Coordinates of C-alpha atoms in Angstrom, one line a residue:
X10 CA 151.6 61.4 114.4
X11 CA 153.7 59.2 111.8
X12 CA 150.7 57.9 110.4
X13 CA 149.3 62.0 109.6
X14 CA 152.5 62.9 108.2
X15 CA 152.5 59.1 105.7
X16 CA 148.7 60.2 104.6
X17 CA 149.9 64.0 104.2
X18 CA 152.6 62.1 102.1
X19 CA 150.9 60.0 100.1
X20 CA 148.2 63.1 99.1
X21 CA 151.8 65.5 97.7
X22 CA 153.4 62.7 97.0
X23 CA 153.8 59.7 94.5
X24 CA 149.8 59.3 94.3
X25 CA 147.9 62.8 93.8
X26 CA 147.6 62.4 90.0
X27 CA 145.4 58.6 91.0
X28 CA 141.7 60.3 90.3
X29 CA 143.7 62.9 87.3
X30 CA 141.2 60.4 84.3
X31 CA 142.8 61.7 80.7
X32 CA 138.4 61.6 79.7
X33 CA 135.4 63.3 80.2
X34 CA 132.5 61.2 82.6
X35 CA 128.6 61.2 81.4
X36 CA 127.7 63.4 83.8
X37 CA 130.6 66.5 82.8
X38 CA 130.0 66.3 79.3
X39 CA 126.0 66.7 80.0
X40 CA 126.6 69.4 82.3
X41 CA 129.6 71.7 82.3
X42 CA 130.5 71.2 78.0
X43 CA 128.4 70.6 74.7
X44 CA 126.4 67.8 75.6
X45 CA 122.6 67.4 75.1
X46 CA 120.7 69.4 77.6
X47 CA 117.1 69.9 78.5
X48 CA 115.0 72.3 77.2
X49 CA 115.4 75.2 80.0
X50 CA 111.4 75.4 80.3
X51 CA 109.4 79.4 79.9
X52 CA 107.9 81.4 82.2
X53 CA 104.5 80.5 83.8
X54 CA 102.3 83.6 81.7
X55 CA 99.0 83.6 82.3
X56 CA 96.0 86.2 81.1
X57 CA 94.6 89.0 83.1
X58 CA 91.1 89.5 83.3
X59 CA 90.7 92.4 82.0
X60 CA 92.3 91.8 78.7
X61 CA 90.9 89.5 75.4
X62 CA 92.4 85.9 74.8
X63 CA 92.8 86.1 71.0
X64 CA 94.7 89.2 70.8
X65 CA 95.7 89.3 74.9
X66 CA 95.5 92.9 75.0
X67 CA 92.2 95.4 77.4
X68 CA 88.8 94.8 75.6
X69 CA 86.7 97.4 75.1
X70 CA 83.8 95.4 75.4
X71 CA 83.9 92.1 77.3
X72 CA 81.9 88.9 76.0
X73 CA 82.7 85.4 77.9
X74 CA 81.8 82.0 76.8
X75 CA 79.6 80.1 79.7
X76 CA 81.6 76.7 79.4
X77 CA 84.9 78.5 81.4
X78 CA 84.3 81.8 81.4
X79 CA 87.5 83.4 79.4
X80 CA 86.7 87.1 77.8
X81 CA 87.2 87.9 74.6
X82 CA 86.8 91.2 73.3
X83 CA 83.0 90.7 71.3
X84 CA 85.1 93.0 68.1
X85 CA 87.2 90.1 68.4
X86 CA 85.7 86.6 69.0
X87 CA 82.8 87.2 65.9
X88 CA 85.2 87.6 63.7
X89 CA 87.1 84.5 64.7
X90 CA 84.3 82.4 64.8
X91 CA 82.3 83.2 61.5
X92 CA 86.2 82.4 60.3
X93 CA 87.2 79.1 62.3
X94 CA 83.7 77.8 63.7
X95 CA 86.0 76.5 67.1
X96 CA 86.9 77.9 70.9
X97 CA 89.9 79.8 71.0
X98 CA 91.2 78.8 73.9
X99 CA 90.2 75.0 74.0
X100 CA 89.2 74.7 70.1
X101 CA 85.7 72.7 70.6
X102 CA 83.1 74.4 68.2
X103 CA 81.0 77.5 69.2
X104 CA 78.7 79.7 68.1
X105 CA 77.9 83.4 68.7
X106 CA 75.1 82.8 70.6
X107 CA 76.9 81.5 73.2
X108 CA 78.7 84.5 74.4
X109 CA 77.0 86.3 77.8
X110 CA 77.5 90.1 77.1
X111 CA 79.8 91.9 80.6
X112 CA 78.8 94.6 82.1
X113 CA 82.1 94.9 84.0
X114 CA 81.6 98.4 86.3
X115 CA 84.9 100.8 87.2
X116 CA 85.4 102.9 91.2
X117 CA 86.2 106.8 90.3
X118 CA 90.3 105.7 90.2
X119 CA 88.5 103.3 86.8
X120 CA 89.7 100.7 88.4
X121 CA 87.2 97.5 87.9
X122 CA 85.7 96.7 91.6
X123 CA 82.5 94.6 92.8
X124 CA 79.1 96.5 93.0
X125 CA 78.3 95.6 96.3
X126 CA 81.7 95.6 97.8
X127 CA 83.0 98.1 96.1
X128 CA 86.3 95.7 96.5
X129 CA 89.0 96.4 93.5
X130 CA 89.4 93.1 91.4
X131 CA 93.1 91.8 90.8
X132 CA 95.2 89.0 89.7
X133 CA 94.3 87.7 93.1
X134 CA 90.2 87.7 92.7
X135 CA 87.8 85.1 92.8
X136 CA 85.8 86.6 90.0
X137 CA 81.9 85.7 89.0
X138 CA 79.1 87.2 86.1
X139 CA 75.3 86.3 86.4
X140 CA 74.7 84.3 83.1
X141 CA 71.0 86.5 82.9
X142 CA 72.1 90.2 83.6
X143 CA 76.0 89.7 82.7
X144 CA 77.2 92.1 85.7
X145 CA 80.5 90.8 88.0
X146 CA 81.1 90.1 90.9
X147 CA 83.1 88.9 93.4
X148 CA 82.8 85.4 94.4
X149 CA 82.6 86.6 97.7
X150 CA 79.7 88.3 97.3
X151 CA 77.8 86.4 94.9
X152 CA 78.3 83.5 97.6
X153 CA 77.1 85.3 100.8
X154 CA 74.8 87.2 99.5
X155 CA 72.8 84.9 96.9
X156 CA 74.5 81.2 97.9
X157 CA 74.5 80.8 101.3
X158 CA 70.6 83.2 101.6
X159 CA 69.4 80.5 98.7
X160 CA 68.3 84.3 97.1
X161 CA 68.9 82.9 93.4
X162 CA 68.1 86.5 92.5
X163 CA 70.9 89.5 90.9
X164 CA 72.0 92.1 93.3
X165 CA 71.7 95.4 90.9
X166 CA 68.3 94.0 89.1
X167 CA 67.4 91.5 91.2
X168 CA 66.5 89.4 88.1
X169 CA 66.3 85.3 89.5
X170 CA 68.7 83.5 88.2
X171 CA 70.1 79.3 88.7
X172 CA 73.2 78.5 90.5
X173 CA 74.6 77.2 86.7
X174 CA 73.9 80.6 86.0
X175 CA 77.3 82.0 87.7
X176 CA 80.0 82.1 85.4
X177 CA 83.5 82.0 87.0
X178 CA 85.4 84.1 84.6
X179 CA 88.7 84.1 87.3
X180 CA 89.5 81.2 89.8
X181 CA 92.8 81.8 91.5
X182 CA 93.0 78.0 92.1
X183 CA 92.5 77.6 89.1
X184 CA 95.2 79.0 86.8
X185 CA 95.6 75.8 84.4
X186 CA 92.2 78.1 82.7
X187 CA 94.1 80.3 82.1
X188 CA 98.2 80.0 80.4
X189 CA 98.2 81.6 77.6
X190 CA 100.7 78.4 75.9
X191 CA 97.5 75.9 76.1
X192 CA 95.2 78.0 74.5
X193 CA 94.2 76.9 70.9
X194 CA 94.4 79.9 69.2
X195 CA 98.0 79.9 69.7
X196 CA 99.4 76.2 69.1
X197 CA 97.4 76.4 66.0
X198 CA 98.9 80.1 64.9
X199 CA 95.4 81.4 64.3
X200 CA 95.5 85.1 63.7
X201 CA 92.2 87.5 64.4
X202 CA 93.0 90.1 61.5
X203 CA 93.9 86.9 59.0
X204 CA 90.5 86.0 60.6
X205 CA 87.7 88.9 59.8
X206 CA 89.4 88.8 56.5
X207 CA 90.5 92.5 56.8
X208 CA 93.6 93.3 54.7
X209 CA 96.1 95.7 55.4
X210 CA 94.7 98.1 55.9
X211 CA 95.5 101.6 57.7
X212 CA 92.5 101.0 60.1
X213 CA 93.3 96.9 60.9
X214 CA 94.1 97.1 64.5
X215 CA 92.6 100.7 65.6
X216 CA 89.8 101.2 67.4
X217 CA 87.7 104.9 66.4
X218 CA 87.3 107.0 69.3
X219 CA 86.7 110.2 67.2
X220 CA 84.8 112.4 63.7
X221 CA 87.9 113.8 63.2
X222 CA 90.2 110.7 64.0
X223 CA 87.7 108.5 61.0
X224 CA 88.5 111.4 58.5
X225 CA 92.8 111.0 58.7
X226 CA 92.0 107.4 58.8
X227 CA 90.2 107.6 55.1
X228 CA 92.4 110.6 53.5
X229 CA 95.2 107.4 53.4
X230 CA 96.2 106.3 50.7
X231 CA 93.9 103.8 49.0
X232 CA 91.5 103.7 52.4
X233 CA 89.2 106.2 50.5
X234 CA 85.6 104.8 49.4
X235 CA 85.8 101.5 51.7
X236 CA 83.4 103.7 54.4
X237 CA 80.5 105.5 53.6
X238 CA 80.8 109.3 54.2
X239 CA 80.1 110.2 58.1
X240 CA 77.1 112.2 58.9
X241 CA 76.7 113.6 61.6
X242 CA 73.4 114.3 63.7
X243 CA 73.4 117.0 66.5
X244 CA 71.7 115.1 69.5
X245 CA 69.9 116.8 72.7
X246 CA 72.0 115.7 75.8
X247 CA 71.6 116.1 79.7
X248 CA 74.2 118.6 79.5
X249 CA 73.2 120.3 75.7
X250 CA 69.7 120.3 77.1
X251 CA 70.9 121.6 80.7
X252 CA 73.2 124.7 79.3
X253 CA 70.1 125.4 77.9
X254 CA 68.3 126.7 80.7
X255 CA 64.9 129.2 80.9
X256 CA 65.6 132.9 80.6
X257 CA 64.0 133.3 84.0
X258 CA 67.6 132.2 85.6
X259 CA 69.5 134.5 87.3
X260 CA 72.5 135.0 86.4
X261 CA 76.0 136.4 88.9
X262 CA 76.4 139.0 88.7
X263 CA 78.8 141.5 86.1
X264 CA 78.2 137.7 83.8
X265 CA 76.2 135.9 81.5
X266 CA 76.5 132.6 83.0
X267 CA 73.5 131.8 85.1
X268 CA 73.6 131.5 88.5
X269 CA 73.4 127.6 89.0
X270 CA 74.3 128.3 93.3
X271 CA 71.0 130.2 94.3
X272 CA 68.4 127.5 95.9
X273 CA 65.5 127.2 94.1
X274 CA 62.3 127.9 94.5
X275 CA 59.7 125.7 95.7
X276 CA 56.9 126.8 94.4
X277 CA 58.2 127.0 90.8
X278 CA 56.4 123.8 89.3
X279 CA 59.2 122.4 87.0
X280 CA 61.4 124.1 88.3
X281 CA 62.2 123.2 92.3
X282 CA 64.0 121.2 92.4
X283 CA 65.0 117.1 91.7
X284 CA 61.8 116.2 93.5
X285 CA 60.4 118.8 91.6
X286 CA 58.0 118.2 88.1
X287 CA 58.5 114.2 89.6
X288 CA 55.5 114.2 92.4
X289 CA 58.9 114.5 95.5
X290 CA 59.5 116.5 98.0
X291 CA 59.9 120.4 97.7
X292 CA 63.6 122.2 98.1
X293 CA 63.6 124.8 101.2
X294 CA 66.0 126.9 101.3
X295 CA 69.9 126.9 102.7
X296 CA 71.4 129.0 104.6
X297 CA 73.2 131.6 102.7
X298 CA 75.1 133.9 104.8
X299 CA 77.9 136.4 103.5
X300 CA 81.7 135.6 102.5
X301 CA 84.6 136.5 102.0
X302 CA 85.6 137.2 99.0
X303 CA 84.0 139.3 97.2
X304 CA 81.9 138.0 93.1
X305 CA 85.1 139.4 91.2
X306 CA 82.4 141.7 89.0
X307 CA 84.4 144.8 88.6
X308 CA 86.8 143.2 87.8
X309 CA 85.4 141.0 85.2
X310 CA 84.3 143.9 84.2
X311 CA 87.6 145.7 84.1
X312 CA 89.6 143.1 82.1
X313 CA 86.2 141.3 79.1
X314 CA 83.7 143.8 77.1
X315 CA 81.3 140.4 77.0
X316 CA 80.3 141.6 80.3
X317 CA 78.3 144.1 82.3
X318 CA 80.2 147.7 82.8
X319 CA 79.6 147.3 87.0
X320 CA 81.3 149.9 89.8
X321 CA 80.6 148.4 93.0
X322 CA 82.3 145.0 94.5
X323 CA 79.8 142.7 96.5
X324 CA 80.8 139.9 99.1
X325 CA 79.7 136.7 97.5
X326 CA 77.0 135.1 99.5
X327 CA 77.1 131.3 99.8
X328 CA 75.6 128.6 101.8
X329 CA 76.4 127.9 105.3
X330 CA 78.8 125.1 106.6
X331 CA 78.1 123.2 109.6
X332 CA 81.1 123.2 110.0
X333 CA 81.1 119.6 112.4
X334 CA 83.7 118.5 115.0
X335 CA 81.7 116.0 117.0
X336 CA 79.6 112.9 117.2
X337 CA 77.0 114.2 115.3
X338 CA 72.9 112.4 115.5
X339 CA 69.6 112.9 113.4
X340 CA 66.6 110.8 113.6
X341 CA 65.1 108.7 110.0
X342 CA 61.3 108.8 111.3
X343 CA 60.0 105.5 109.1
X344 CA 56.7 104.5 108.7
X345 CA 57.6 101.1 111.0
X346 CA 59.1 103.2 113.6
X347 CA 61.7 105.9 114.4
X348 CA 65.8 105.3 113.8
X349 CA 68.0 107.5 116.1
X350 CA 71.0 108.0 113.6
X351 CA 74.8 108.2 114.9
X352 CA 77.2 110.0 112.7
X353 CA 80.8 110.6 112.7
X354 CA 81.7 113.9 112.3
X355 CA 84.9 113.9 113.7
X356 CA 85.8 110.9 110.9
X357 CA 84.3 112.7 107.6
X358 CA 83.0 115.7 108.7
X359 CA 82.6 117.0 105.1
X360 CA 80.4 113.8 104.2
X361 CA 78.2 114.8 107.6
X362 CA 77.8 118.4 106.6
X363 CA 76.3 117.3 103.0
X364 CA 74.4 115.0 104.8
X365 CA 72.7 117.5 107.2
X366 CA 72.3 120.3 104.7
X367 CA 70.3 118.1 102.2
X368 CA 68.4 116.6 106.3
X369 CA 67.5 120.5 106.8
X370 CA 66.8 121.6 103.7
X371 CA 64.4 119.0 103.6
X372 CA 65.2 117.2 100.4
X373 CA 64.3 113.5 102.2
X374 CA 61.1 113.8 103.5
X375 CA 58.7 111.5 101.5
X376 CA 61.3 109.5 99.9
X377 CA 61.1 105.5 99.5
X378 CA 63.4 103.0 100.3
X379 CA 63.4 101.8 96.8
X380 CA 66.4 99.0 97.6
X381 CA 65.6 95.7 100.2
X382 CA 68.3 92.8 100.6
X383 CA 67.0 90.4 103.1
X384 CA 69.5 89.9 105.1
X385 CA 72.3 92.8 104.0
X386 CA 70.4 96.6 103.8
X387 CA 67.6 99.2 102.1
X388 CA 68.9 101.8 99.9
X389 CA 67.2 105.1 99.4
X390 CA 67.6 108.5 99.6
X391 CA 66.5 108.8 96.0
X392 CA 63.2 112.1 95.2
X393 CA 62.4 110.0 91.6
X394 CA 62.1 105.8 94.3
X395 CA 64.5 105.3 91.1
X396 CA 68.0 104.8 92.0
X397 CA 68.9 106.6 89.2
X398 CA 68.9 109.8 91.3
X399 CA 69.4 112.4 94.0
X400 CA 72.5 114.1 94.6

């Protein structure tokens, strides 16, 4: 007890300031005061796969280089190469003929995805492209269906290619190749606007997407005389040709629009449906029934002066629905034998209902399998036999 008290007395007594210093040590001066401090490293910045390697903005017309797979917008890379004659990332000599046009595919939500596996691309997806066609896939699809299966044909166009034609656009295992700070154009402070020589015009960094926007830009001060006058030429589009339908198409009661809900006549030649006129199967009429609501002809004639007067309310004729709730079964008869198909109507009732309705109407009669991938899948259901039609 005496020794402990003596030690406590030394700490609080005459030796309590024995370690006090009248100066700053090197470590204290460096860490706590105004001495030299190492610069903090900046946060790692990676170029997203959907952005241009020059402007770092989302691309509209993507192209890439066959050497490293960096994606650029063609409106930015062309003036850059014409001005600096080098690769924006590596700084090596680059020619415009070495660029590969890319074909990205989007799903219904507008996200980039693999057209074979329907896998949405993100920052962790290994994305590749085929040099010959420019189609973009995920590496899993190309590895399993092309490289490992030794089937070196494009999965969409079936165009043959070599193993060296696979361009890696984004590899999650190689992050250094997409570090923005290491790009040659960033280190040299190159600017695509100065490279293109466009000056300081109002439309320098604006992509014209409509004729109205272009006319507004031309009307700005200093923009007159730079562009040729715009002349609009009427072009026949599939939508406009469809609206100008034949005169023998029936119209809805009390309206001036065509009744497209009516089933086409199988004896009407070119208007027989998807298969008529192309040698395809004739589509039969769907089964119909009276609906719960009326056609609305009376109300339209009462509120509008552009339609004929109607005094009788008629019930709407709708297509008969199956409303499946249990498992469904269908038999696919082919030239090599019959296939029994089970339909999960309890899980996807709407899809199964559409399929059963088309089968009952004879839509798939005589259809060919227009696409076949060995050890993977066969695809059919298009009456035209090209894979670009069907419902």
